[in-house]
Short mmCIF file of C-alpha atoms (C1' of nucleotides) in Angstrom, two decimals:
data_model
loop_
_atom_site.label_atom_id
_atom_site.label_comp_id
_atom_site.label_asym_id
_atom_site.label_seq_id
_atom_site.Cartn_x
_atom_site.Cartn_y
_atom_site.Cartn_z
CA MET A 1 -23.25 -38.82 -10.70
CA GLN A 2 -19.79 -37.56 -9.85
CA ALA A 3 -19.48 -34.98 -7.07
CA GLU A 4 -17.02 -33.13 -9.30
CA ASP A 5 -19.50 -32.34 -12.01
CA PRO A 6 -19.06 -28.57 -12.28
CA THR A 7 -22.18 -28.02 -14.25
CA ASN A 8 -24.87 -29.81 -12.30
CA GLU A 9 -25.96 -31.15 -15.63
CA ILE A 10 -26.24 -34.76 -16.50
CA ASN A 11 -22.88 -36.14 -17.50
CA PHE A 12 -23.63 -38.22 -20.56
CA CYS A 13 -20.01 -39.20 -20.95
CA GLN A 14 -20.03 -41.22 -17.74
CA ALA A 15 -22.54 -43.65 -19.10
CA CYS A 16 -21.47 -43.41 -22.71
CA SER A 17 -21.30 -46.75 -24.46
CA VAL A 18 -18.25 -45.73 -26.46
CA ARG A 19 -16.54 -44.06 -23.51
CA ASN A 20 -13.61 -46.47 -23.62
CA ARG A 21 -13.14 -46.68 -27.34
CA ALA A 22 -13.67 -43.16 -28.65
CA ILE A 23 -11.03 -40.47 -28.55
CA CYS A 24 -12.19 -39.47 -25.08
CA ALA A 25 -10.94 -42.78 -23.69
CA ASP A 26 -7.78 -41.46 -22.04
CA LEU A 27 -9.33 -38.45 -20.36
CA ASP A 28 -9.68 -38.32 -16.59
CA ASP A 29 -12.91 -37.54 -14.75
CA HIS A 30 -12.26 -33.85 -14.59
CA GLU A 31 -11.48 -33.58 -18.30
CA ILE A 32 -14.51 -35.67 -19.15
CA ALA A 33 -16.67 -33.34 -17.15
CA LEU A 34 -15.34 -30.37 -19.09
CA LEU A 35 -15.80 -32.09 -22.41
CA ASN A 36 -19.29 -33.09 -21.41
CA LYS A 37 -20.10 -29.44 -20.93
CA ILE A 38 -19.24 -28.40 -24.48
CA GLY A 39 -20.81 -31.41 -26.19
CA ARG A 40 -24.36 -32.45 -26.67
CA ARG A 41 -26.09 -35.53 -27.96
CA ARG A 42 -28.06 -35.59 -31.11
CA ARG A 43 -30.26 -38.23 -32.64
CA LEU A 44 -30.28 -38.66 -36.42
CA ALA A 45 -32.93 -40.41 -38.47
CA PRO A 46 -31.86 -42.54 -41.45
CA GLY A 47 -31.18 -40.21 -44.36
CA GLU A 48 -30.62 -37.20 -42.14
CA THR A 49 -27.49 -35.17 -42.91
CA LEU A 50 -25.13 -33.91 -40.24
CA LEU A 51 -22.59 -32.12 -42.44
CA TRP A 52 -22.75 -30.92 -46.03
CA GLU A 53 -19.81 -31.10 -48.39
CA GLY A 54 -18.47 -27.60 -49.02
CA ASP A 55 -20.30 -26.01 -46.13
CA GLU A 56 -18.54 -24.35 -43.25
CA ALA A 57 -17.30 -27.10 -40.94
CA VAL A 58 -19.20 -26.17 -37.80
CA PHE A 59 -19.40 -29.52 -36.04
CA VAL A 60 -17.22 -32.39 -35.09
CA ALA A 61 -18.70 -35.47 -33.46
CA ASN A 62 -18.26 -38.92 -32.05
CA VAL A 63 -20.51 -41.71 -33.21
CA VAL A 64 -22.30 -43.25 -30.24
CA SER A 65 -24.56 -45.64 -32.12
CA GLY A 66 -25.69 -46.30 -35.66
CA VAL A 67 -23.87 -46.18 -38.99
CA LEU A 68 -23.19 -43.10 -41.08
CA LYS A 69 -21.69 -42.53 -44.48
CA LEU A 70 -19.13 -39.98 -45.64
CA SER A 71 -19.60 -39.00 -49.26
CA THR A 72 -18.58 -36.62 -51.98
CA GLN A 73 -20.01 -35.79 -55.40
CA LYS A 74 -18.65 -34.92 -58.80
CA SER A 75 -20.05 -31.75 -60.34
CA ASP A 76 -22.37 -33.84 -62.49
CA GLY A 77 -23.88 -35.59 -59.50
CA ARG A 78 -22.00 -38.89 -59.54
CA GLU A 79 -21.52 -39.86 -55.93
CA GLN A 80 -18.69 -41.69 -54.25
CA ILE A 81 -18.94 -42.86 -50.67
CA LEU A 82 -15.65 -42.21 -48.90
CA GLY A 83 -16.20 -44.33 -45.86
CA LEU A 84 -18.53 -45.55 -43.16
CA ALA A 85 -18.54 -44.38 -39.57
CA TYR A 86 -19.36 -46.83 -36.79
CA PRO A 87 -19.74 -46.32 -33.03
CA SER A 88 -16.65 -44.71 -31.46
CA ASP A 89 -15.54 -43.26 -34.81
CA PHE A 90 -14.80 -39.58 -35.07
CA LEU A 91 -16.55 -37.32 -37.57
CA GLY A 92 -15.79 -33.91 -38.99
CA ARG A 93 -12.82 -31.84 -39.94
CA PRO A 94 -11.03 -30.10 -37.06
CA PHE A 95 -8.60 -27.35 -38.01
CA GLY A 96 -10.23 -26.86 -41.40
CA GLU A 97 -12.68 -24.28 -42.66
CA VAL A 98 -15.01 -26.29 -44.85
CA SER A 99 -16.28 -29.82 -44.62
CA PRO A 100 -14.60 -31.81 -47.40
CA TYR A 101 -17.48 -34.30 -47.49
CA SER A 102 -21.08 -34.84 -46.47
CA VAL A 103 -22.05 -36.97 -43.51
CA GLU A 104 -25.42 -38.70 -43.55
CA ALA A 105 -26.93 -41.25 -41.21
CA LEU A 106 -27.63 -44.62 -42.82
CA SER A 107 -29.40 -46.08 -39.82
CA GLU A 108 -30.96 -44.41 -36.82
CA SER A 109 -27.93 -42.94 -35.07
CA ILE A 110 -26.80 -41.07 -32.00
CA VAL A 111 -23.84 -38.77 -32.19
CA CYS A 112 -22.06 -36.66 -29.62
CA VAL A 113 -21.63 -33.25 -31.24
CA PHE A 114 -19.24 -30.38 -30.50
CA GLN A 115 -18.89 -26.95 -32.00
CA ARG A 116 -15.67 -27.20 -33.92
CA SER A 117 -14.24 -24.11 -32.26
CA ASP A 118 -15.03 -25.43 -28.77
CA PHE A 119 -13.51 -28.75 -29.61
CA GLU A 120 -10.35 -27.26 -31.07
CA ARG A 121 -9.80 -25.12 -28.02
CA PHE A 122 -10.27 -28.12 -25.77
CA ALA A 123 -7.93 -30.23 -27.89
CA GLU A 124 -5.13 -27.70 -27.86
CA GLU A 125 -5.29 -27.55 -24.09
CA HIS A 126 -5.46 -31.31 -23.62
CA GLY A 127 -2.63 -33.07 -25.38
CA ARG A 128 -3.97 -36.51 -24.58
CA LEU A 129 -7.12 -35.87 -26.55
CA GLU A 130 -5.14 -34.52 -29.45
CA HIS A 131 -2.90 -37.54 -29.32
CA LYS A 132 -5.90 -39.88 -29.45
CA LEU A 133 -7.28 -37.93 -32.36
CA LEU A 134 -3.95 -38.23 -34.14
CA GLU A 135 -3.85 -41.99 -33.65
CA ARG A 136 -7.39 -42.32 -34.88
CA THR A 137 -6.74 -40.12 -37.89
CA LEU A 138 -3.65 -42.12 -38.81
CA GLY A 139 -5.69 -45.30 -38.55
CA GLU A 140 -8.44 -43.84 -40.69
CA LEU A 141 -5.86 -42.80 -43.28
CA ASP A 142 -4.58 -46.39 -43.42
CA ARG A 143 -8.08 -47.73 -43.81
CA THR A 144 -8.88 -45.22 -46.53
CA ARG A 145 -5.73 -46.06 -48.43
CA ARG A 146 -6.53 -49.75 -48.29
CA TRP A 147 -9.86 -48.90 -49.86
CA MET A 148 -8.02 -47.28 -52.77
CA LEU A 149 -6.67 -50.69 -53.70
CA LEU A 150 -10.24 -51.92 -53.87
CA LEU A 151 -11.43 -49.01 -56.01
CA GLY A 152 -8.46 -49.02 -58.32
CA ARG A 153 -7.55 -52.64 -58.78
CA MET A 154 -10.42 -54.97 -57.92
CA ASN A 155 -13.26 -56.26 -60.08
CA ALA A 156 -16.90 -56.31 -59.02
CA GLU A 157 -16.72 -59.78 -57.48
CA GLU A 158 -13.67 -58.93 -55.36
CA LYS A 159 -15.15 -55.60 -54.35
CA LEU A 160 -18.37 -57.02 -53.01
CA ALA A 161 -16.60 -59.87 -51.21
CA THR A 162 -14.34 -57.35 -49.51
CA LEU A 163 -17.23 -55.12 -48.50
CA LEU A 164 -19.25 -57.96 -47.01
CA LEU A 165 -16.32 -59.10 -44.89
CA GLU A 166 -15.59 -55.54 -43.83
CA ILE A 167 -19.17 -54.89 -42.77
CA ALA A 168 -19.30 -58.20 -40.91
CA SER A 169 -16.20 -57.43 -38.88
CA ARG A 170 -17.12 -53.81 -38.26
CA THR A 171 -20.59 -54.76 -37.15
CA VAL A 172 -19.19 -57.13 -34.58
CA LEU A 173 -16.68 -54.69 -33.23
CA ALA A 174 -19.43 -52.14 -32.91
CA THR A 175 -22.03 -54.33 -31.25
CA CYS A 176 -20.55 -57.26 -29.40
CA GLU A 177 -17.50 -55.78 -27.78
CA ASN A 178 -18.09 -57.86 -24.68
CA THR A 179 -19.40 -61.13 -26.04
CA GLY A 180 -15.96 -62.54 -26.68
CA TRP A 181 -14.46 -62.23 -30.13
CA LYS A 182 -16.38 -64.64 -32.28
CA VAL A 183 -17.18 -62.88 -35.53
CA PRO A 184 -20.72 -63.91 -36.39
CA ASP A 185 -21.52 -64.55 -40.00
CA GLU A 186 -24.94 -63.01 -39.86
CA PHE A 187 -25.50 -59.28 -40.09
CA GLU A 188 -27.70 -56.62 -41.55
CA LEU A 189 -26.56 -54.37 -44.36
CA PRO A 190 -26.96 -50.80 -43.16
CA MET A 191 -27.37 -49.45 -46.68
CA SER A 192 -29.31 -49.81 -49.93
CA ARG A 193 -28.02 -51.36 -53.14
CA GLN A 194 -27.44 -47.91 -54.59
CA GLN A 195 -25.32 -46.98 -51.61
CA ILE A 196 -23.33 -50.17 -51.92
CA ALA A 197 -22.74 -49.25 -55.54
CA ASP A 198 -21.55 -45.81 -54.45
CA ILE A 199 -19.13 -47.37 -52.00
CA LEU A 200 -17.67 -49.81 -54.50
CA GLY A 201 -17.61 -47.52 -57.51
CA LEU A 202 -20.08 -49.67 -59.45
CA THR A 203 -23.63 -49.41 -60.73
CA ILE A 204 -26.60 -50.72 -58.84
CA GLU A 205 -27.21 -53.38 -61.48
CA THR A 206 -23.71 -54.78 -61.24
CA VAL A 207 -24.04 -54.98 -57.47
CA SER A 208 -27.36 -56.75 -57.75
CA ARG A 209 -26.02 -59.30 -60.22
CA GLN A 210 -23.06 -59.95 -57.97
CA PHE A 211 -25.32 -60.62 -55.00
CA THR A 212 -27.28 -63.06 -57.09
CA LYS A 213 -24.09 -64.81 -58.16
CA PHE A 214 -22.86 -65.13 -54.57
CA ARG A 215 -26.22 -66.56 -53.58
CA GLU A 216 -26.25 -69.04 -56.46
CA GLU A 217 -22.73 -70.12 -55.61
CA GLY A 218 -23.70 -70.61 -51.99
CA LEU A 219 -21.18 -68.11 -50.65
CA ILE A 220 -23.91 -66.20 -48.88
CA GLU A 221 -27.53 -66.61 -47.97
CA MET A 222 -30.07 -63.82 -47.72
CA ARG A 223 -33.34 -63.36 -45.92
CA GLY A 224 -34.96 -60.25 -47.24
CA ARG A 225 -32.80 -57.68 -48.97
CA ARG A 226 -30.59 -56.71 -46.11
CA ASP A 227 -30.05 -59.78 -43.96
CA VAL A 228 -26.88 -61.50 -45.02
CA THR A 229 -25.44 -64.76 -43.74
CA ILE A 230 -21.96 -65.70 -44.79
CA ARG A 231 -21.86 -69.38 -45.73
CA LYS A 232 -18.38 -69.78 -47.20
CA ARG A 233 -16.17 -67.31 -45.46
CA ASP A 234 -13.02 -68.90 -46.90
CA ALA A 235 -14.22 -68.38 -50.43
CA LEU A 236 -15.05 -64.74 -49.77
CA GLU A 237 -11.68 -64.23 -48.17
CA MET A 238 -9.97 -65.74 -51.19
CA LEU A 239 -11.68 -63.21 -53.38
CA ALA A 240 -10.99 -60.30 -51.09
CA ALA A 241 -7.31 -61.12 -50.53
CA MET B 1 26.68 -41.28 -51.37
CA GLN B 2 26.17 -41.99 -47.68
CA ALA B 3 24.27 -39.70 -45.35
CA GLU B 4 26.40 -37.28 -43.45
CA ASP B 5 27.66 -38.34 -40.05
CA PRO B 6 24.93 -37.57 -37.51
CA THR B 7 27.37 -37.19 -34.65
CA ASN B 8 29.19 -34.21 -35.98
CA GLU B 9 26.67 -31.73 -34.63
CA ILE B 10 26.04 -29.86 -37.85
CA ASN B 11 22.50 -28.56 -37.64
CA PHE B 12 20.96 -29.46 -40.95
CA CYS B 13 17.59 -28.18 -39.92
CA GLN B 14 18.81 -24.59 -39.83
CA ALA B 15 19.45 -24.59 -43.53
CA CYS B 16 16.70 -27.00 -44.48
CA SER B 17 14.79 -25.97 -47.56
CA VAL B 18 11.51 -27.25 -46.15
CA ARG B 19 12.13 -25.86 -42.67
CA ASN B 20 9.11 -23.58 -42.83
CA ARG B 21 6.68 -25.93 -44.48
CA ALA B 22 7.31 -29.33 -42.92
CA ILE B 23 5.93 -30.39 -39.56
CA CYS B 24 8.99 -28.92 -37.85
CA ALA B 25 7.88 -25.43 -38.85
CA ASP B 26 6.56 -24.35 -35.47
CA LEU B 27 9.48 -25.56 -33.39
CA ASP B 28 11.82 -23.10 -31.70
CA ASP B 29 15.61 -23.16 -32.02
CA HIS B 30 16.09 -25.33 -28.99
CA GLU B 31 13.59 -27.90 -30.15
CA ILE B 32 15.02 -27.88 -33.64
CA ALA B 33 18.44 -28.59 -32.21
CA LEU B 34 17.06 -31.59 -30.34
CA LEU B 35 15.22 -32.87 -33.37
CA ASN B 36 18.32 -32.37 -35.46
CA LYS B 37 20.19 -34.69 -33.15
CA ILE B 38 17.84 -37.65 -33.59
CA GLY B 39 17.38 -37.26 -37.34
CA ARG B 40 19.71 -37.81 -40.24
CA ARG B 41 19.63 -37.10 -43.91
CA ARG B 42 19.49 -39.78 -46.49
CA ARG B 43 19.76 -39.65 -50.24
CA LEU B 44 17.63 -42.00 -52.32
CA ALA B 45 18.21 -42.96 -55.93
CA PRO B 46 15.20 -43.37 -58.25
CA GLY B 47 13.69 -46.78 -57.62
CA GLU B 48 15.21 -47.08 -54.15
CA THR B 49 12.79 -48.18 -51.43
CA LEU B 50 12.65 -46.54 -48.01
CA LEU B 51 9.89 -48.65 -46.45
CA TRP B 52 8.38 -51.99 -47.39
CA GLU B 53 4.69 -52.77 -47.01
CA GLY B 54 4.19 -55.20 -44.14
CA ASP B 55 7.64 -54.70 -42.65
CA GLU B 56 8.17 -53.33 -39.21
CA ALA B 57 7.74 -49.57 -39.38
CA VAL B 58 11.19 -48.47 -38.29
CA PHE B 59 11.44 -45.06 -39.93
CA VAL B 60 9.47 -41.93 -40.30
CA ALA B 61 10.75 -39.12 -42.48
CA ASN B 62 10.26 -35.71 -44.00
CA VAL B 63 10.72 -35.24 -47.71
CA VAL B 64 13.37 -32.58 -48.36
CA SER B 65 13.57 -32.89 -52.12
CA GLY B 66 12.40 -35.23 -54.86
CA VAL B 67 9.17 -37.16 -55.34
CA LEU B 68 8.29 -40.51 -53.81
CA LYS B 69 5.39 -42.90 -54.20
CA LEU B 70 3.36 -44.74 -51.58
CA SER B 71 2.05 -48.06 -52.85
CA THR B 72 0.37 -51.30 -51.91
CA GLN B 73 -0.11 -54.60 -53.71
CA LYS B 74 -2.81 -57.21 -53.96
CA SER B 75 -1.72 -60.75 -53.22
CA ASP B 76 -1.52 -61.48 -56.94
CA GLY B 77 0.84 -58.60 -57.58
CA ARG B 78 -1.53 -55.95 -58.88
CA GLU B 79 -0.22 -52.65 -57.59
CA GLN B 80 -2.07 -49.53 -56.57
CA ILE B 81 -0.23 -46.30 -55.85
CA LEU B 82 -1.76 -44.65 -52.80
CA GLY B 83 -0.21 -41.25 -53.14
CA LEU B 84 2.79 -39.14 -54.00
CA ALA B 85 5.04 -37.41 -51.51
CA TYR B 86 6.57 -34.05 -52.37
CA PRO B 87 9.02 -31.85 -50.44
CA SER B 88 7.80 -31.03 -46.92
CA ASP B 89 5.48 -34.05 -46.87
CA PHE B 90 5.69 -36.50 -44.02
CA LEU B 91 6.33 -40.21 -44.56
CA GLY B 92 5.83 -43.28 -42.43
CA ARG B 93 3.45 -44.56 -39.83
CA PRO B 94 4.02 -43.24 -36.32
CA PHE B 95 2.27 -45.13 -33.51
CA GLY B 96 1.88 -48.25 -35.62
CA GLU B 97 3.83 -51.47 -35.75
CA VAL B 98 4.00 -52.27 -39.43
CA SER B 99 4.23 -50.08 -42.47
CA PRO B 100 0.88 -50.27 -44.25
CA TYR B 101 2.49 -49.41 -47.59
CA SER B 102 5.81 -49.25 -49.42
CA VAL B 103 7.63 -46.00 -50.04
CA GLU B 104 9.87 -45.74 -53.08
CA ALA B 105 11.69 -42.80 -54.59
CA LEU B 106 10.53 -41.85 -58.07
CA SER B 107 13.19 -39.24 -58.64
CA GLU B 108 16.50 -38.64 -56.92
CA SER B 109 15.36 -37.62 -53.42
CA ILE B 110 16.60 -36.43 -50.08
CA VAL B 111 14.69 -37.33 -46.95
CA CYS B 112 15.19 -36.48 -43.32
CA VAL B 113 14.87 -39.79 -41.47
CA PHE B 114 14.07 -40.57 -37.83
CA GLN B 115 13.87 -43.82 -35.94
CA ARG B 116 10.19 -44.16 -35.29
CA SER B 117 10.73 -44.70 -31.56
CA ASP B 118 12.89 -41.57 -31.29
CA PHE B 119 10.36 -39.55 -33.20
CA GLU B 120 7.42 -40.77 -31.14
CA ARG B 121 9.19 -39.91 -27.91
CA PHE B 122 9.99 -36.46 -29.20
CA ALA B 123 6.43 -35.94 -30.43
CA GLU B 124 4.84 -36.89 -27.13
CA GLU B 125 7.05 -34.40 -25.35
CA HIS B 126 6.47 -31.60 -27.84
CA GLY B 127 2.81 -30.95 -28.39
CA ARG B 128 3.41 -28.44 -31.13
CA LEU B 129 5.05 -31.06 -33.31
CA GLU B 130 2.24 -33.47 -32.67
CA HIS B 131 -0.26 -30.78 -33.51
CA LYS B 132 1.47 -30.09 -36.81
CA LEU B 133 1.52 -33.77 -37.56
CA LEU B 134 -2.20 -33.98 -36.81
CA GLU B 135 -2.98 -31.11 -39.17
CA ARG B 136 -0.88 -32.64 -41.87
CA THR B 137 -2.46 -36.06 -41.40
CA LEU B 138 -5.95 -34.57 -41.57
CA GLY B 139 -4.99 -32.80 -44.78
CA GLU B 140 -3.55 -35.97 -46.23
CA LEU B 141 -6.74 -37.82 -45.35
CA ASP B 142 -8.78 -35.21 -47.22
CA ARG B 143 -6.52 -35.48 -50.23
CA THR B 144 -6.71 -39.26 -50.17
CA ARG B 145 -10.48 -39.23 -49.97
CA ARG B 146 -10.71 -36.87 -52.90
CA TRP B 147 -8.66 -39.40 -54.84
CA MET B 148 -11.29 -42.04 -54.09
CA LEU B 149 -13.75 -40.08 -56.20
CA LEU B 150 -11.29 -40.30 -59.05
CA LEU B 151 -10.73 -44.03 -58.66
CA GLY B 152 -14.37 -44.89 -58.16
CA ARG B 153 -16.26 -42.58 -60.42
CA MET B 154 -14.09 -41.14 -63.19
CA ASN B 155 -13.31 -42.53 -66.63
CA ALA B 156 -9.82 -42.68 -68.11
CA GLU B 157 -10.02 -39.25 -69.73
CA GLU B 158 -11.10 -37.55 -66.52
CA LYS B 159 -8.54 -39.43 -64.49
CA LEU B 160 -5.58 -38.37 -66.58
CA ALA B 161 -6.76 -34.77 -66.80
CA THR B 162 -7.03 -34.67 -63.01
CA LEU B 163 -3.60 -36.18 -62.52
CA LEU B 164 -1.89 -33.77 -64.91
CA LEU B 165 -3.39 -30.77 -63.14
CA GLU B 166 -2.50 -32.22 -59.76
CA ILE B 167 1.11 -32.82 -60.72
CA ALA B 168 1.38 -29.36 -62.23
CA SER B 169 0.19 -27.64 -59.09
CA ARG B 170 2.18 -29.85 -56.74
CA THR B 171 5.33 -29.32 -58.77
CA VAL B 172 4.97 -25.58 -58.47
CA LEU B 173 4.32 -25.62 -54.78
CA ALA B 174 7.35 -27.80 -54.33
CA THR B 175 9.75 -25.82 -56.48
CA CYS B 176 8.78 -22.19 -56.87
CA GLU B 177 7.54 -21.29 -53.44
CA ASN B 178 9.12 -17.87 -53.70
CA THR B 179 8.66 -16.96 -57.34
CA GLY B 180 5.19 -15.62 -56.86
CA TRP B 181 2.19 -17.83 -57.43
CA LYS B 182 1.94 -18.26 -61.16
CA VAL B 183 1.33 -21.92 -61.89
CA PRO B 184 3.47 -22.75 -64.89
CA ASP B 185 2.03 -25.06 -67.47
CA GLU B 186 5.25 -26.89 -68.16
CA PHE B 187 6.52 -29.64 -65.95
CA GLU B 188 8.17 -33.01 -65.94
CA LEU B 189 6.32 -36.19 -65.07
CA PRO B 190 8.21 -37.79 -62.21
CA MET B 191 6.99 -41.28 -63.12
CA SER B 192 6.71 -43.82 -65.91
CA ARG B 193 3.54 -44.71 -67.83
CA GLN B 194 3.18 -47.88 -65.77
CA GLN B 195 3.32 -45.86 -62.58
CA ILE B 196 0.74 -43.43 -63.90
CA ALA B 197 -1.45 -46.44 -64.62
CA ASP B 198 -0.95 -47.66 -61.06
CA ILE B 199 -1.96 -44.26 -59.73
CA LEU B 200 -5.11 -44.03 -61.82
CA GLY B 201 -6.20 -47.64 -61.58
CA LEU B 202 -5.82 -48.21 -65.33
CA THR B 203 -3.57 -50.21 -67.63
CA ILE B 204 -0.50 -48.76 -69.27
CA GLU B 205 -2.11 -49.03 -72.70
CA THR B 206 -5.14 -47.01 -71.72
CA VAL B 207 -2.91 -44.32 -70.26
CA SER B 208 -0.84 -44.20 -73.41
CA ARG B 209 -3.88 -43.91 -75.64
CA GLN B 210 -5.23 -41.13 -73.48
CA PHE B 211 -1.98 -39.18 -73.76
CA THR B 212 -2.15 -39.53 -77.52
CA LYS B 213 -5.73 -38.31 -77.53
CA PHE B 214 -4.87 -35.26 -75.43
CA ARG B 215 -1.99 -34.48 -77.78
CA GLU B 216 -4.15 -34.86 -80.88
CA GLU B 217 -6.80 -32.63 -79.35
CA GLY B 218 -4.19 -30.00 -78.51
CA LEU B 219 -4.87 -30.08 -74.79
CA ILE B 220 -1.24 -30.81 -74.07
CA GLU B 221 2.07 -30.84 -75.87
CA MET B 222 4.94 -33.17 -75.15
CA ARG B 223 8.66 -33.06 -75.74
CA GLY B 224 10.05 -36.49 -75.03
CA ARG B 225 8.07 -38.86 -72.87
CA ARG B 226 8.04 -36.91 -69.68
CA ASP B 227 7.98 -33.21 -70.53
CA VAL B 228 4.42 -31.99 -70.55
CA THR B 229 3.12 -28.56 -71.49
CA ILE B 230 -0.48 -27.78 -70.75
CA ARG B 231 -2.01 -25.95 -73.73
CA LYS B 232 -5.69 -25.82 -72.83
CA ARG B 233 -5.92 -25.68 -69.08
CA ASP B 234 -9.63 -24.82 -69.19
CA ALA B 235 -10.42 -27.95 -71.12
CA LEU B 236 -8.48 -30.12 -68.70
CA GLU B 237 -10.19 -28.47 -65.77
CA MET B 238 -13.58 -29.12 -67.36
CA LEU B 239 -12.74 -32.80 -67.52
CA ALA B 240 -11.31 -32.94 -64.04
CA ALA B 241 -14.17 -31.07 -62.36
"C1'" DC C 1 -55.00 -52.72 -52.02
"C1'" DG C 2 -52.92 -49.88 -54.88
"C1'" DT C 3 -48.92 -46.82 -55.21
"C1'" DT C 4 -44.12 -46.04 -54.89
"C1'" DA C 5 -39.55 -47.03 -54.00
"C1'" DC C 6 -36.26 -50.53 -54.32
"C1'" DG C 7 -34.28 -54.49 -56.38
"C1'" DT C 8 -33.59 -57.98 -60.08
"C1'" DT C 9 -32.97 -59.59 -64.69
"C1'" DG C 10 -32.13 -59.39 -69.74
"C1'" DA C 11 -30.17 -57.50 -73.96
"C1'" DA C 12 -27.39 -54.19 -76.20
"C1'" DG C 13 -23.71 -50.93 -76.05
"C1'" DT C 14 -19.20 -49.23 -74.60
"C1'" DA C 15 -14.98 -48.30 -72.09
"C1'" DT C 16 -11.26 -50.59 -70.72
"C1'" DT C 17 -8.40 -54.65 -70.73
"C1'" DT C 18 -5.82 -58.11 -72.89
"C1'" DC C 19 -2.87 -59.89 -76.28
"C1'" DA C 20 0.34 -59.00 -79.75
"C1'" DA C 21 3.29 -56.43 -82.65
"C1'" DC C 22 6.03 -52.65 -83.47
"C1'" DA C 23 8.67 -48.04 -82.44
"C1'" DC C 24 11.37 -45.20 -79.84
"C1'" DT C 25 15.09 -43.97 -76.50
"C1'" DC C 26 19.11 -44.52 -74.20
"C1'" DG C 27 23.22 -46.53 -72.59
"C1'" DT C 28 26.94 -49.96 -73.65
"C1'" DG C 29 30.40 -51.96 -76.12
"C1'" DG C 30 32.25 -53.05 -80.51
"C1'" DC D 1 30.25 -43.51 -84.51
"C1'" DC D 2 27.19 -46.99 -85.20
"C1'" DA D 3 25.08 -51.30 -83.87
"C1'" DC D 4 22.83 -53.57 -80.51
"C1'" DG D 5 19.66 -54.75 -77.02
"C1'" DA D 6 16.80 -53.88 -73.19
"C1'" DG D 7 13.54 -51.16 -71.32
"C1'" DT D 8 9.73 -48.20 -72.19
"C1'" DG D 9 6.04 -46.48 -74.80
"C1'" DT D 10 2.65 -46.70 -78.68
"C1'" DT D 11 -0.78 -48.69 -81.64
"C1'" DG D 12 -4.16 -52.14 -83.40
"C1'" DA D 13 -7.54 -55.89 -82.99
"C1'" DA D 14 -10.13 -58.94 -80.20
"C1'" DA D 15 -12.05 -60.07 -75.78
"C1'" DT D 16 -14.54 -58.82 -71.69
"C1'" DA D 17 -16.29 -56.58 -67.65
"C1'" DC D 18 -19.12 -53.26 -66.65
"C1'" DT D 19 -22.65 -49.93 -67.87
"C1'" DT D 20 -26.81 -48.45 -69.92
"C1'" DC D 21 -31.43 -48.88 -71.14
"C1'" DA D 22 -35.60 -51.10 -70.42
"C1'" DA D 23 -38.83 -54.18 -68.41
"C1'" DC D 24 -40.49 -56.63 -64.74
"C1'" DG D 25 -40.68 -58.30 -59.55
"C1'" DT D 26 -41.09 -57.58 -54.88
"C1'" DA D 27 -41.31 -55.40 -50.52
"C1'" DA D 28 -42.92 -51.45 -47.95
"C1'" DC D 29 -46.53 -48.11 -46.60
"C1'" DG D 30 -50.20 -45.31 -46.36
#
DNA sequence: CGTTACGTTGAAGTATTTCAACACTCGTGG
DNA sequence: CCACGAGTGTTGAAATACTTCAACGTAACG
């Protein structure tokens, strides 16, 4: 425990597994201590919601572990998942009144939560944090825009291939940051078929059929419903390209 | 028509029509003068490209007048338009090496261009600018995510209704900022049918048929191919909701 | 061990695409 | 001024990808 800790409380940030990847990465010990004081950790069960679309945007957060989904709904209930949040990702809408989307945990997750007002005050006083947030937001915008190509111009086969590759690479980055950079071909889907459908803009049946087709063609192998092994990465990449 | 000579010390920013809405809004006179020195104005003809997807990201820019499109392509040539840029919008990818999308003028446009490196240096020294850029980027991310709902979960009818309302409101904001806030129902489409298709993730034929249907149903009226008058705003809003 | 949620499969229906032909608009040159 | 042609937009008919509806499996859980 640092001698400088002005609060005498436990400094979670010091031991935080995403300390070097999240937006807090560039902060010095003193700043971290301050940030630690305004944040707190929160555990979310699968299915638990952190933010509701349309509600006042009270929280922002960093993902420490787990996977969460960002989603929005049409008035008639049709849902569209806007993105997934992995460890070190930032959640919430600073400098905005209402949350433009809902955030729900897909797997058991831990997040590092701040009152939006506290966070905004801290950010405005600490340019480095704001800069990190800007870089991350720009990156997220790029990622989101790439997803528009998928939603607007790909067919079901291409969509699922793209998603599987994306999940594979994100899973690695999130888990094995230290084990060298080999992207393993085995991973667990953090979401149900319905949720996959809501990500890809398809129906559950179409997704299911596509899984079956990939299995029959030997592109993937599955043990249970959620354990995927990529068998022909090249072929998937061809489809996704 | 070449851009005016940047060395002649004229301060374009002073008289800039988007001075109070673009990211430069919060800067003081001194800062504006500095920014003025590193930027220059450039006129773009319809169809002219400012940035190419995949190329080194050399420029960033503010839109002064006109409408531009951001787009990306699949390897086989299928195009998806990622967004439109109206006056006061920011273009380009600061803090990134390559441009993740192409930027092309739809109408005759004027942009205020900066070398990315110059702009980044300026931004890091002037927190207020960076803050404005962050707010704008967060807003753009929200807008982009809302568009995902359209691409993933709406049918052709709903898509076109949404686009028409969006263009109407954006056109107003861009043109009549001072004429009170009445949203006029008459506007000009700044893009071709093919481009509309590329925005909505449809084919040109489907777009055309949908226009015809809206005309037959009296929801809109058209004079020529690009002059739209909204006749039943309620009905369009029902579809878009 | 049955109940319930989740996933798969089949058959029919539908929205959108694809292919093909035709119409309009606009600028150019005869 | 009209004819021409290219680009752009519209319409129809056929093909198809995806959805919808419905039934049936399978895994998960008390």
